[in-house]
mmCIF file of the C-alpha atoms, coordinates in Angstrom:
data_MODEL
# 
_entry.id   MODEL 
# 
loop_
_atom_site.group_PDB 
_atom_site.id 
_atom_site.type_symbol 
_atom_site.label_atom_id 
_atom_site.label_alt_id 
_atom_site.label_comp_id 
_atom_site.label_asym_id 
_atom_site.label_entity_id 
_atom_site.label_seq_id 
_atom_site.pdbx_PDB_ins_code 
_atom_site.Cartn_x 
_atom_site.Cartn_y 
_atom_site.Cartn_z 
_atom_site.occupancy 
_atom_site.B_iso_or_equiv 
_atom_site.pdbx_formal_charge 
_atom_site.auth_seq_id 
_atom_site.auth_comp_id 
_atom_site.auth_asym_id 
_atom_site.auth_atom_id 
_atom_site.pdbx_PDB_model_num 
ATOM 1  C CA . MET A 1 1  ? -3.715 10.509 30.257 1.00 0.00 ? 1  MET A CA 1 
ATOM 2  C CA . ARG A 1 2  ? -1.954 7.231  30.272 1.00 0.00 ? 2  ARG A CA 1 
ATOM 3  C CA . LEU A 1 3  ? -4.172 5.681  29.580 1.00 0.00 ? 3  LEU A CA 1 
ATOM 4  C CA . PHE A 1 4  ? -5.478 8.304  26.596 1.00 0.00 ? 4  PHE A CA 1 
ATOM 5  C CA . ASN A 1 5  ? -2.114 7.166  25.413 1.00 0.00 ? 5  ASN A CA 1 
ATOM 6  C CA . MET A 1 6  ? -2.434 3.285  25.630 1.00 0.00 ? 6  MET A CA 1 
ATOM 7  C CA . ALA A 1 7  ? -5.705 3.541  23.984 1.00 0.00 ? 7  ALA A CA 1 
ATOM 8  C CA . ALA A 1 8  ? -4.303 5.493  20.783 1.00 0.00 ? 8  ALA A CA 1 
ATOM 9  C CA . ASP A 1 9  ? -1.267 3.323  20.825 1.00 0.00 ? 9  ASP A CA 1 
ATOM 10 C CA . LEU A 1 10 ? -4.125 -0.072 20.528 1.00 0.00 ? 10 LEU A CA 1 
ATOM 11 C CA . ARG A 1 11 ? -6.019 1.692  17.575 1.00 0.00 ? 11 ARG A CA 1 
ATOM 12 C CA . VAL A 1 12 ? -2.307 2.704  15.629 1.00 0.00 ? 12 VAL A CA 1 
ATOM 13 C CA . LEU A 1 13 ? -1.292 -0.743 16.347 1.00 0.00 ? 13 LEU A CA 1 
ATOM 14 C CA . SER A 1 14 ? -5.062 -2.503 15.561 1.00 0.00 ? 14 SER A CA 1 
ATOM 15 C CA . PHE A 1 15 ? -4.835 -0.055 12.010 1.00 0.00 ? 15 PHE A CA 1 
ATOM 16 C CA . ALA A 1 16 ? -1.332 -1.515 11.371 1.00 0.00 ? 16 ALA A CA 1 
ATOM 17 C CA . SER A 1 17 ? -2.102 -5.064 11.476 1.00 0.00 ? 17 SER A CA 1 
ATOM 18 C CA . LYS A 1 18 ? -4.560 -5.338 9.049  1.00 0.00 ? 18 LYS A CA 1 
ATOM 19 C CA . LEU A 1 19 ? -2.423 -2.986 6.153  1.00 0.00 ? 19 LEU A CA 1 
ATOM 20 C CA . ALA A 1 20 ? -0.605 -5.309 3.390  1.00 0.00 ? 20 ALA A CA 1 
ATOM 21 C CA . PRO A 1 21 ? 2.745  -5.228 3.222  1.00 0.00 ? 21 PRO A CA 1 
ATOM 22 C CA . CYS A 1 22 ? 3.881  -1.589 2.489  1.00 0.00 ? 22 CYS A CA 1 
ATOM 23 C CA . THR A 1 23 ? 6.631  1.319  2.575  1.00 0.00 ? 23 THR A CA 1 
ATOM 24 C CA . VAL A 1 24 ? 5.629  3.316  6.173  1.00 0.00 ? 24 VAL A CA 1 
ATOM 25 C CA . ALA A 1 25 ? 7.012  6.672  6.305  1.00 0.00 ? 25 ALA A CA 1 
ATOM 26 C CA . MET A 1 26 ? 7.204  8.513  9.960  1.00 0.00 ? 26 MET A CA 1 
ATOM 27 C CA . GLU A 1 27 ? 9.038  11.741 10.505 1.00 0.00 ? 27 GLU A CA 1 
ATOM 28 C CA . ALA A 1 28 ? 12.035 10.803 13.880 1.00 0.00 ? 28 ALA A CA 1 
ATOM 29 C CA . CYS A 1 29 ? 10.403 10.951 17.553 1.00 0.00 ? 29 CYS A CA 1 
ATOM 30 C CA . CYS A 1 30 ? 10.246 9.549  19.921 1.00 0.00 ? 30 CYS A CA 1 
ATOM 31 C CA . GLY A 1 31 ? 7.063  7.843  19.350 1.00 0.00 ? 31 GLY A CA 1 
ATOM 32 C CA . ALA A 1 32 ? 8.280  6.314  16.082 1.00 0.00 ? 32 ALA A CA 1 
ATOM 33 C CA . HIS A 1 33 ? 10.685 4.503  18.196 1.00 0.00 ? 33 HIS A CA 1 
ATOM 34 C CA . TYR A 1 34 ? 8.482  3.087  20.436 1.00 0.00 ? 34 TYR A CA 1 
ATOM 35 C CA . LEU A 1 35 ? 5.634  1.947  17.823 1.00 0.00 ? 35 LEU A CA 1 
ATOM 36 C CA . HIS A 1 36 ? 8.525  0.364  15.570 1.00 0.00 ? 36 HIS A CA 1 
ATOM 37 C CA . ARG A 1 37 ? 8.985  -1.909 18.858 1.00 0.00 ? 37 ARG A CA 1 
ATOM 38 C CA . PHE A 1 38 ? 5.940  -3.826 18.201 1.00 0.00 ? 38 PHE A CA 1 
ATOM 39 C CA . TRP A 1 39 ? 5.247  -2.782 14.866 1.00 0.00 ? 39 TRP A CA 1 
ATOM 40 C CA . PRO A 1 40 ? 8.752  -2.724 12.727 1.00 0.00 ? 40 PRO A CA 1 
ATOM 41 C CA . ASN A 1 41 ? 9.294  -0.761 9.582  1.00 0.00 ? 41 ASN A CA 1 
ATOM 42 C CA . GLU A 1 42 ? 11.987 0.079  7.689  1.00 0.00 ? 42 GLU A CA 1 
ATOM 43 C CA . GLY A 1 43 ? 13.501 2.782  9.393  1.00 0.00 ? 43 GLY A CA 1 
ATOM 44 C CA . THR A 1 44 ? 12.593 7.115  10.480 1.00 0.00 ? 44 THR A CA 1 
ATOM 45 C CA . MET A 1 45 ? 12.778 10.403 7.694  1.00 0.00 ? 45 MET A CA 1 
ATOM 46 C CA . SER A 1 46 ? 15.443 13.055 9.754  1.00 0.00 ? 46 SER A CA 1 
ATOM 47 C CA . PRO A 1 47 ? 13.544 15.905 10.403 1.00 0.00 ? 47 PRO A CA 1 
ATOM 48 C CA . GLU A 1 48 ? 16.092 18.139 8.329  1.00 0.00 ? 48 GLU A CA 1 
ATOM 49 C CA . TYR A 1 49 ? 15.522 16.228 5.158  1.00 0.00 ? 49 TYR A CA 1 
ATOM 50 C CA . VAL A 1 50 ? 11.698 16.173 5.811  1.00 0.00 ? 50 VAL A CA 1 
ATOM 51 C CA . ARG A 1 51 ? 11.464 20.229 6.657  1.00 0.00 ? 51 ARG A CA 1 
ATOM 52 C CA . PRO A 1 52 ? 12.644 21.517 3.212  1.00 0.00 ? 52 PRO A CA 1 
ATOM 53 C CA . CYS A 1 53 ? 9.867  19.309 1.355  1.00 0.00 ? 53 CYS A CA 1 
ATOM 54 C CA . VAL A 1 54 ? 7.077  21.377 3.464  1.00 0.00 ? 54 VAL A CA 1 
ATOM 55 C CA . LYS A 1 55 ? 5.203  23.722 1.034  1.00 0.00 ? 55 LYS A CA 1 
ATOM 56 C CA . ALA A 1 56 ? 3.805  25.971 3.377  1.00 0.00 ? 56 ALA A CA 1 
ATOM 57 C CA . GLN A 1 57 ? 2.862  26.630 6.567  1.00 0.00 ? 57 GLN A CA 1 
ATOM 58 C CA . LYS A 1 58 ? 3.700  23.342 8.629  1.00 0.00 ? 58 LYS A CA 1 
ATOM 59 C CA . ASN A 1 59 ? 0.542  21.507 9.713  1.00 0.00 ? 59 ASN A CA 1 
ATOM 60 C CA . ASP A 1 60 ? -0.057 17.318 9.788  1.00 0.00 ? 60 ASP A CA 1 
ATOM 61 C CA . ASP A 1 61 ? -1.313 17.412 6.189  1.00 0.00 ? 61 ASP A CA 1 
ATOM 62 C CA . ARG A 1 62 ? 1.728  18.991 4.798  1.00 0.00 ? 62 ARG A CA 1 
ATOM 63 C CA . ASP A 1 63 ? 3.687  17.090 7.357  1.00 0.00 ? 63 ASP A CA 1 
ATOM 64 C CA . ALA A 1 64 ? 2.731  14.079 6.063  1.00 0.00 ? 64 ALA A CA 1 
ATOM 65 C CA . GLU A 1 65 ? 3.296  14.798 2.187  1.00 0.00 ? 65 GLU A CA 1 
ATOM 66 C CA . ALA A 1 66 ? 6.386  16.366 3.119  1.00 0.00 ? 66 ALA A CA 1 
ATOM 67 C CA . ILE A 1 67 ? 7.553  13.076 4.126  1.00 0.00 ? 67 ILE A CA 1 
ATOM 68 C CA . ARG A 1 68 ? 5.926  10.859 1.502  1.00 0.00 ? 68 ARG A CA 1 
ATOM 69 C CA . ILE A 1 69 ? 8.053  13.504 -0.681 1.00 0.00 ? 69 ILE A CA 1 
ATOM 70 C CA . SER A 1 70 ? 11.375 12.950 1.647  1.00 0.00 ? 70 SER A CA 1 
ATOM 71 C CA . ARG A 1 71 ? 11.241 9.393  1.294  1.00 0.00 ? 71 ARG A CA 1 
ATOM 72 C CA . ARG A 1 72 ? 10.841 8.798  -2.278 1.00 0.00 ? 72 ARG A CA 1 
ATOM 73 C CA . THR A 1 73 ? 13.387 11.405 -3.092 1.00 0.00 ? 73 THR A CA 1 
ATOM 74 C CA . SER A 1 74 ? 16.513 10.337 -0.440 1.00 0.00 ? 74 SER A CA 1 
ATOM 75 C CA . ASP A 1 75 ? 17.416 7.256  0.820  1.00 0.00 ? 75 ASP A CA 1 
ATOM 76 C CA . ASP A 1 76 ? 20.049 8.948  3.379  1.00 0.00 ? 76 ASP A CA 1 
ATOM 77 C CA . ALA A 1 77 ? 17.645 10.398 5.688  1.00 0.00 ? 77 ALA A CA 1 
ATOM 78 C CA . VAL A 1 78 ? 16.788 7.303  7.045  1.00 0.00 ? 78 VAL A CA 1 
ATOM 79 C CA . VAL A 1 79 ? 17.432 7.046  10.517 1.00 0.00 ? 79 VAL A CA 1 
ATOM 80 C CA . GLU A 1 80 ? 18.337 4.111  12.752 1.00 0.00 ? 80 GLU A CA 1 
ATOM 81 C CA . PHE A 1 81 ? 15.417 3.094  15.453 1.00 0.00 ? 81 PHE A CA 1 
ATOM 82 C CA . LYS A 1 82 ? 17.472 3.874  19.193 1.00 0.00 ? 82 LYS A CA 1 
ATOM 83 C CA . SER A 1 83 ? 16.717 0.458  21.742 1.00 0.00 ? 83 SER A CA 1 
ATOM 84 C CA . GLU A 1 84 ? 14.956 1.289  25.008 1.00 0.00 ? 84 GLU A CA 1 
ATOM 85 C CA . ALA A 1 85 ? 17.623 1.774  26.892 1.00 0.00 ? 85 ALA A CA 1 
ATOM 86 C CA . GLN A 1 86 ? 19.237 4.309  24.217 1.00 0.00 ? 86 GLN A CA 1 
ATOM 87 C CA . LEU A 1 87 ? 16.444 6.799  24.733 1.00 0.00 ? 87 LEU A CA 1 
ATOM 88 C CA . ASP A 1 88 ? 15.905 6.354  28.576 1.00 0.00 ? 88 ASP A CA 1 
ATOM 89 C CA . VAL A 1 89 ? 20.311 8.186  28.021 1.00 0.00 ? 89 VAL A CA 1 
# 
């Protein structure tokens, strides 16, 4: 299982390294905090701000659209990244 996760991490980081400078918006989760160690970005969105933007039943596409909308409309929704020590607590 861990090998699969490592492969997925490498694919995401490889993809991200090829992007031109841009704004990356992610919903706050342990995975987002982990990726931030290798791929710094502006911050993640608090789920409380993303949820009202989901227009119908929850799925990945609608979540992505809601994150995009909430990132454009609210600067207050950004969550500070946690260090490895903070995540271990």
